[in-house]
mmCIF file of N, CA and C in Angstrom:
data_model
loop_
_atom_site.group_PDB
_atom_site.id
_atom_site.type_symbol
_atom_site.label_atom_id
_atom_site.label_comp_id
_atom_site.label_asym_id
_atom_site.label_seq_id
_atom_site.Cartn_x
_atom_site.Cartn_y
_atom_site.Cartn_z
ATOM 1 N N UNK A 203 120.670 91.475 28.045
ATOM 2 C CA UNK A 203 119.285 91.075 28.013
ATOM 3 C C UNK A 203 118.822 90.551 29.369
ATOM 4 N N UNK A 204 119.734 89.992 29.920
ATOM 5 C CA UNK A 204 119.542 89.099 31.938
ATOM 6 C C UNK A 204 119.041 90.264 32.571
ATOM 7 N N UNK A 205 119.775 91.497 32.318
ATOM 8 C CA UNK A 205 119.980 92.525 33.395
ATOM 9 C C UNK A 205 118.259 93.136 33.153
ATOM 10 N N UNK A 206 118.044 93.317 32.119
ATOM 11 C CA UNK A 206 116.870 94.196 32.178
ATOM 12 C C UNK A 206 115.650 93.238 32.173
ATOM 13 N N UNK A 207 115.288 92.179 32.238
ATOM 14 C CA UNK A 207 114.430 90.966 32.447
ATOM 15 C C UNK A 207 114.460 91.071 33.934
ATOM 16 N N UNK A 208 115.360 91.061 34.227
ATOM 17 C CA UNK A 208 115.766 90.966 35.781
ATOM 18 C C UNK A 208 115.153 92.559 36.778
ATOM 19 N N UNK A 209 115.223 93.684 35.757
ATOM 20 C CA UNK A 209 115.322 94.905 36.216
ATOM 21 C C UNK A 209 113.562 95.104 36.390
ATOM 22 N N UNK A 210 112.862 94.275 34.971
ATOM 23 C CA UNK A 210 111.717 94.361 34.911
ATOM 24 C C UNK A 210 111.251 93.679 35.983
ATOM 25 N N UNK A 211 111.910 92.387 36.111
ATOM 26 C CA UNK A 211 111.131 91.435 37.647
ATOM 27 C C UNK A 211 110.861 91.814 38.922
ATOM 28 N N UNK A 212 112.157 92.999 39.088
ATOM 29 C CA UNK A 212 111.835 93.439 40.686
ATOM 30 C C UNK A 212 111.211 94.939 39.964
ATOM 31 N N UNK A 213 110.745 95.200 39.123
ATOM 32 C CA UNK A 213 110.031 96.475 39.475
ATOM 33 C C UNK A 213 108.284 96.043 39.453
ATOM 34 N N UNK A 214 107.970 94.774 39.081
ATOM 35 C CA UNK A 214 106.807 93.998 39.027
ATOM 36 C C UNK A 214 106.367 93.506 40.529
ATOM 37 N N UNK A 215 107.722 92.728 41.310
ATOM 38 C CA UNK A 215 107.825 92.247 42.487
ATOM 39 C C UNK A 215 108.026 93.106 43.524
ATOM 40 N N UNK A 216 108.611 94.085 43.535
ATOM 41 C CA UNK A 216 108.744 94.778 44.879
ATOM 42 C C UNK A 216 107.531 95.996 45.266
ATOM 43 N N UNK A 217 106.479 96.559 44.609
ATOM 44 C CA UNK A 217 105.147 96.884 45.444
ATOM 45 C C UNK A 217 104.513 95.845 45.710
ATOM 46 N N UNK A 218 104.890 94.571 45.530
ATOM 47 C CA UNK A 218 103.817 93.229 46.114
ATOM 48 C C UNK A 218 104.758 92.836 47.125
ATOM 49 N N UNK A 219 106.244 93.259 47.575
ATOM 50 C CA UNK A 219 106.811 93.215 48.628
ATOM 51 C C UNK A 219 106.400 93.773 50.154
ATOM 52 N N UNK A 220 106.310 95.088 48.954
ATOM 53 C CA UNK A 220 106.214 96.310 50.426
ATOM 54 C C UNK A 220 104.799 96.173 50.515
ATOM 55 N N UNK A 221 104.183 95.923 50.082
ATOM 56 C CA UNK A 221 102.568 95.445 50.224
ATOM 57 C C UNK A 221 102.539 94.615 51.818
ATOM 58 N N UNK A 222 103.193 93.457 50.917
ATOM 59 C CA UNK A 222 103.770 92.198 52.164
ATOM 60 C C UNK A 222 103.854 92.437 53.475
ATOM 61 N N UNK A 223 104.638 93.203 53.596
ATOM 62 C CA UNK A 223 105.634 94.164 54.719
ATOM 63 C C UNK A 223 104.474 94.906 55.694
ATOM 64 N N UNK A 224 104.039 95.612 55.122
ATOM 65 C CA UNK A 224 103.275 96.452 55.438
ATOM 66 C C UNK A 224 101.478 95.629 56.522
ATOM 67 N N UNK A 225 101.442 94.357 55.900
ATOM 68 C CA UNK A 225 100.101 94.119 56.152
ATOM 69 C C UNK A 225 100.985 93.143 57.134
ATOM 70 N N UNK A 226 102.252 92.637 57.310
ATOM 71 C CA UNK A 226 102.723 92.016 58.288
ATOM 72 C C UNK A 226 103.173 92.890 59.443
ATOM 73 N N UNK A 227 103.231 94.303 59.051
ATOM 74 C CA UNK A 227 103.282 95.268 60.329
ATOM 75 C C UNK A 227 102.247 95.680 60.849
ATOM 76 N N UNK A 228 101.122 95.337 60.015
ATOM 77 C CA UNK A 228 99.596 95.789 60.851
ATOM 78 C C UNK A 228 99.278 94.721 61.786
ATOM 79 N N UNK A 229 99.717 93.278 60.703
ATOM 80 C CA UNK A 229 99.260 92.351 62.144
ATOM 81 C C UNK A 229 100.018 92.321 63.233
ATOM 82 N N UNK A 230 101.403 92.507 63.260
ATOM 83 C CA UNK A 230 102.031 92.774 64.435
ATOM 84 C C UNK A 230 101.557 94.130 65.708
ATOM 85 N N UNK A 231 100.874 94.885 64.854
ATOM 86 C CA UNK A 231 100.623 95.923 65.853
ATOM 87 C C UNK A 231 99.222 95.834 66.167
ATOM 88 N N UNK A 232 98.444 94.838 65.966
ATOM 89 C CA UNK A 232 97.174 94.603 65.968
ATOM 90 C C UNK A 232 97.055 93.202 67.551
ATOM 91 N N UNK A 233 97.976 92.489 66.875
ATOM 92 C CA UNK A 233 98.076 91.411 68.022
ATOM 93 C C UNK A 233 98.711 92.035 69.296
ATOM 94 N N UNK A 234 100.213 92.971 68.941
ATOM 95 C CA UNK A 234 100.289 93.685 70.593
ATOM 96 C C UNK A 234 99.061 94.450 71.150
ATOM 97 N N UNK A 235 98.564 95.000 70.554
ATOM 98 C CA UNK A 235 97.683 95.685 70.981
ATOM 99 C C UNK A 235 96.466 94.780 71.334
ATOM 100 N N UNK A 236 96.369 93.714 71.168
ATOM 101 C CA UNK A 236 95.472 92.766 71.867
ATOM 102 C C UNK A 236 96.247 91.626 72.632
ATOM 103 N N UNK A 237 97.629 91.978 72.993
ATOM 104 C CA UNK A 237 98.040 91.422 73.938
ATOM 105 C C UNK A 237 98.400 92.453 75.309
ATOM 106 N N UNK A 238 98.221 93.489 74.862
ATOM 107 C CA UNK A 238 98.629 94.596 76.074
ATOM 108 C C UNK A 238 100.011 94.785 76.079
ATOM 109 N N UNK A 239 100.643 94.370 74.860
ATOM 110 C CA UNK A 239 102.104 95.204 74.605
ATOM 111 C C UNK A 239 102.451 96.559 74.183
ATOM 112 N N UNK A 240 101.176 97.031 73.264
ATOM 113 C CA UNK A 240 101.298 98.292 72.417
ATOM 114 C C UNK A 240 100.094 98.585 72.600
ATOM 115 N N UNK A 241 100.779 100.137 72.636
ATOM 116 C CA UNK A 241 99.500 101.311 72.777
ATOM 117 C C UNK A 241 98.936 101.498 71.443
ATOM 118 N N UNK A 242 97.315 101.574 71.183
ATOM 119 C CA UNK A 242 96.712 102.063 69.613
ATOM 120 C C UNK A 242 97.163 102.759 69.394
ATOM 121 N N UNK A 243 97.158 102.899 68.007
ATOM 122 C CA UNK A 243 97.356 104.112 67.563
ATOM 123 C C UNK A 243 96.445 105.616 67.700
ATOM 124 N N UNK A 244 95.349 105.171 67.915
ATOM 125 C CA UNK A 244 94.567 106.298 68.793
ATOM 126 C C UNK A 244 95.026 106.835 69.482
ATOM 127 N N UNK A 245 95.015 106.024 70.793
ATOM 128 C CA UNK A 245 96.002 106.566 72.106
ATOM 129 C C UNK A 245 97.023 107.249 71.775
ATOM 130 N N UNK A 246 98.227 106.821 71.188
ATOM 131 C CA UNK A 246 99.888 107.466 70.508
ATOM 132 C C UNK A 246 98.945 108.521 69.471
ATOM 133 N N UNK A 247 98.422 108.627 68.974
ATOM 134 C CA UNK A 247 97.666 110.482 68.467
ATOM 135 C C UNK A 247 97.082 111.452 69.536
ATOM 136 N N UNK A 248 96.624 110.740 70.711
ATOM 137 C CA UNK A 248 95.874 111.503 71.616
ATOM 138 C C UNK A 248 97.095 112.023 72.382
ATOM 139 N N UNK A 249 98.100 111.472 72.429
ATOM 140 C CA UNK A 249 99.714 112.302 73.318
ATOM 141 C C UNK A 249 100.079 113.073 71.725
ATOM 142 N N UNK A 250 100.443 112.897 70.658
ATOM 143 C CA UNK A 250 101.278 113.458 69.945
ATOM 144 C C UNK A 250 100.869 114.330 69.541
ATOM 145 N N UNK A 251 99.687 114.371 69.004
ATOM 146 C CA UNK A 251 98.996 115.230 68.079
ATOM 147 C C UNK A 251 99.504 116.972 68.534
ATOM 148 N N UNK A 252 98.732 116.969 69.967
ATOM 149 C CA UNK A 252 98.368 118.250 70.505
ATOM 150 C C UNK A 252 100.130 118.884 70.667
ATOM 151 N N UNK A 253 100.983 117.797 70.817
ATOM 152 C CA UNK A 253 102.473 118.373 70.827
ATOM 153 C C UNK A 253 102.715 119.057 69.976
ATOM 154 N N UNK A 254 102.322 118.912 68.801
ATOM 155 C CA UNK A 254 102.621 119.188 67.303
ATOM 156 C C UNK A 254 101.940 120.477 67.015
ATOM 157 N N UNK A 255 101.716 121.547 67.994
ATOM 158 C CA UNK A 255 100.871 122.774 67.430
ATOM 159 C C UNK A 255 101.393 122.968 66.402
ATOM 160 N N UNK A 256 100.648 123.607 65.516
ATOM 161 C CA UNK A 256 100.743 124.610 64.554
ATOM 162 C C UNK A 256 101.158 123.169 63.194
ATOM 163 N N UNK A 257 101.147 122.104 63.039
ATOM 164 C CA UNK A 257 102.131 121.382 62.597
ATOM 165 C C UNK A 257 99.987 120.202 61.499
ATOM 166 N N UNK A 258 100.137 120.084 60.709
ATOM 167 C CA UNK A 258 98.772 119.397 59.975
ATOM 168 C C UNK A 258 99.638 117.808 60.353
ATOM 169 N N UNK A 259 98.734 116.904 60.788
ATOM 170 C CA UNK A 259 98.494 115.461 60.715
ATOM 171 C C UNK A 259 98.501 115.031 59.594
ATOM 172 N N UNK A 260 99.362 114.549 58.994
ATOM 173 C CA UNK A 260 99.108 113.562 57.580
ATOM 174 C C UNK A 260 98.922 111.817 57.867
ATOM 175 N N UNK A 261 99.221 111.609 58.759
ATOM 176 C CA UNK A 261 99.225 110.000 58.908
ATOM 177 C C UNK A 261 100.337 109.463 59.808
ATOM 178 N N UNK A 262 100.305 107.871 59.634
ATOM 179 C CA UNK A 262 101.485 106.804 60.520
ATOM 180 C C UNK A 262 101.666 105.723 59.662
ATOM 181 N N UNK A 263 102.618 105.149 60.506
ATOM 182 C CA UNK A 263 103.112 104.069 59.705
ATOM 183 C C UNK A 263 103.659 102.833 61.275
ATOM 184 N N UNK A 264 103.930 102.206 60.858
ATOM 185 C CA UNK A 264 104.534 101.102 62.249
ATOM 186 C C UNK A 264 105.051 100.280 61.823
ATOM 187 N N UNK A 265 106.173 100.486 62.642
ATOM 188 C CA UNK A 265 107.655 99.286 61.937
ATOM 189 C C UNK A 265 107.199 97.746 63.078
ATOM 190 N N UNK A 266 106.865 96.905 62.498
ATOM 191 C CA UNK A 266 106.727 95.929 63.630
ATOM 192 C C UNK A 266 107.692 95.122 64.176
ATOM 193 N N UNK A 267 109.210 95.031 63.880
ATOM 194 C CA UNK A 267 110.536 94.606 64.160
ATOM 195 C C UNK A 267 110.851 95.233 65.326
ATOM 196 N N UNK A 268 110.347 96.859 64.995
ATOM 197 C CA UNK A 268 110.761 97.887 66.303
ATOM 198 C C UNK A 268 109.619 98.108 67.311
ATOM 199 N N UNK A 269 108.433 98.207 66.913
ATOM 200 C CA UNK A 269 107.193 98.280 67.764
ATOM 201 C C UNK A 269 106.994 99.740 67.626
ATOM 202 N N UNK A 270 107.634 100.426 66.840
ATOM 203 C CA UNK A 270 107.911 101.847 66.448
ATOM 204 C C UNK A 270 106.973 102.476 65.523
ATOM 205 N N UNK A 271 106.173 103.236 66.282
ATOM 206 C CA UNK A 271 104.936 104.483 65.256
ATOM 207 C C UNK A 271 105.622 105.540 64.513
ATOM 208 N N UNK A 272 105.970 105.329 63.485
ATOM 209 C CA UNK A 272 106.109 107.024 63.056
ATOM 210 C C UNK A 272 104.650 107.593 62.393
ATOM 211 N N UNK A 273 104.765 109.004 63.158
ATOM 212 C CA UNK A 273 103.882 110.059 62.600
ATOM 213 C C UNK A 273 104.045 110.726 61.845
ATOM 214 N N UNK A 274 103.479 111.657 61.148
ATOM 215 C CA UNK A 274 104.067 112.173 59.764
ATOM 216 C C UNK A 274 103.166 113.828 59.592
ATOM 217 N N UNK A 275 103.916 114.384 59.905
ATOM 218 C CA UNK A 275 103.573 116.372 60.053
ATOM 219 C C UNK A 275 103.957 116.798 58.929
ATOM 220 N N UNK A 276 103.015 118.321 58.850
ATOM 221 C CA UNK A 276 103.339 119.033 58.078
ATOM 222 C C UNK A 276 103.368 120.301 58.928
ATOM 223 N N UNK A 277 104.582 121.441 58.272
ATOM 224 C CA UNK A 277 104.278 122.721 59.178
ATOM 225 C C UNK A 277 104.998 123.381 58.706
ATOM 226 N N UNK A 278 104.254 124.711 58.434
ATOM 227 C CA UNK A 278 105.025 125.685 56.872
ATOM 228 C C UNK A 278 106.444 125.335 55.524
ATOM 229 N N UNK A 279 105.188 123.618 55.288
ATOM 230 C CA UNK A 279 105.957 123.565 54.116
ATOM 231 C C UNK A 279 106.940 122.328 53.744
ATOM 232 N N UNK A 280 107.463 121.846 55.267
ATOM 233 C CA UNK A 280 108.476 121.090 55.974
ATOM 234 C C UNK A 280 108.024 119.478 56.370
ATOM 235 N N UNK A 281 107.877 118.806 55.557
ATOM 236 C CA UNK A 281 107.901 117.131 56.690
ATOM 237 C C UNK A 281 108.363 116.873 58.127
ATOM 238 N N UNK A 282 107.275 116.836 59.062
ATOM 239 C CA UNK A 282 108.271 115.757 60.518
ATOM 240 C C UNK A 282 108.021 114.834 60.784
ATOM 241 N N UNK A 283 108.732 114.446 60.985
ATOM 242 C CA UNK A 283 108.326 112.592 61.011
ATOM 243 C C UNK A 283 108.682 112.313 62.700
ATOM 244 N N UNK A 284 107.520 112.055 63.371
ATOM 245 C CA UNK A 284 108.230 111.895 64.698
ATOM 246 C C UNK A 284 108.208 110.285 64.652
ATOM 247 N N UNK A 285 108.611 109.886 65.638
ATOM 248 C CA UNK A 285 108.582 108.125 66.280
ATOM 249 C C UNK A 285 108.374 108.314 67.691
ATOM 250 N N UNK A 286 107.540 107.312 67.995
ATOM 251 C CA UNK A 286 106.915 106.789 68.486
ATOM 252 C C UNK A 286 106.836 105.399 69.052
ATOM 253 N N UNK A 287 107.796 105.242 70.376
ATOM 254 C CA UNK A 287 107.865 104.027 71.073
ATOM 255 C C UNK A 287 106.463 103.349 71.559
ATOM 256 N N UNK A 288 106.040 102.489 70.881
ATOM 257 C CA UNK A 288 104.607 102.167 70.964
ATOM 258 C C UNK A 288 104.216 101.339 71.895
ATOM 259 N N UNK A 289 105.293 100.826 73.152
ATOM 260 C CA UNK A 289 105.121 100.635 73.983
ATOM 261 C C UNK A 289 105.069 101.088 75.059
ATOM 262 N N UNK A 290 105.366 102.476 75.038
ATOM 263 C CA UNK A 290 104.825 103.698 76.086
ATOM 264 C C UNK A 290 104.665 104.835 75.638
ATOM 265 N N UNK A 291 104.600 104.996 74.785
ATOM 266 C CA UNK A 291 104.094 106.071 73.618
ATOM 267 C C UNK A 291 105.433 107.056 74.408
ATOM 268 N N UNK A 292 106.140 107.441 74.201
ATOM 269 C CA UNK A 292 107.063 108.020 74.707
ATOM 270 C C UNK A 292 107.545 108.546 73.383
ATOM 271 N N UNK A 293 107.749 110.181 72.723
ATOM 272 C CA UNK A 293 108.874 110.082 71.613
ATOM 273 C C UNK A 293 109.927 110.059 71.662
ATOM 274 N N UNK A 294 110.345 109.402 70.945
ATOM 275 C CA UNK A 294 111.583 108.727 70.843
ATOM 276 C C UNK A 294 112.734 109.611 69.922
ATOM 277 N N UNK A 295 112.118 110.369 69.124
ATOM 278 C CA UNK A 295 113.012 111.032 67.833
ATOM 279 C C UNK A 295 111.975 111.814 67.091
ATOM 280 N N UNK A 296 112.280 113.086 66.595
ATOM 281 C CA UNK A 296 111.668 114.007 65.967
ATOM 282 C C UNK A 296 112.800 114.785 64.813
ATOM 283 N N UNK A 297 112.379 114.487 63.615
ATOM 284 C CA UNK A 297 113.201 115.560 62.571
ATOM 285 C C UNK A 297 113.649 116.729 62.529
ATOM 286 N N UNK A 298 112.347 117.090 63.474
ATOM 287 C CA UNK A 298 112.171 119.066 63.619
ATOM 288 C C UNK A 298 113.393 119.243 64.660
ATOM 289 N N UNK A 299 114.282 118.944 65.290
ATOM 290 C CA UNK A 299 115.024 118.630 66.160
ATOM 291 C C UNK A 299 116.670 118.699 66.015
#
């Protein structure tokens, strides 16, 4: 009876985690970027995008521990997820690869 009370608690608690997470990685990439540590995310689309011929834009995400953009492609069918050193927009790692 512990186990599944318990099983129910974190399936209640953990999208109000990653919620958490998530709005603490925006402010981290919001304050570098108004400290002149990190490039927008504008900017890091205006280098990546056009790399990515042939490949549809679905979105980003930003790890704020790492300062790290991942981008998120589509291209006949296939996910790429590149990253994105967001302090010189430099990529760092690509799936397609």
């Amino acid at each position: 009876m512990k186990t599944s009370a318990l099983l129910a608690l974190l399936a209640v608690c953990t999208p109000g985690i990653a919620v958490a997470q998530k709005r603490a990685d925006q402010m981290q990439a919001f304050d570098g970027r108004r400290q002149g540590r990190l490039m927008s995310l504008r900017d890091i689309e205006r280098r990546v995008v056009p790399v990515m011929a042939g490949a549809e834009y679905l979105g980003s995400d930003f790890d704020g521990s790492s300062g790290v953009y991942t981008l998120k492609f589509l291209r006949n069918g296939n996910v790429i997820w590149v990253d994105v050193d967001g302090r010189s927009g430099q990529i760092i790692g690509r799936t397609d690869r």
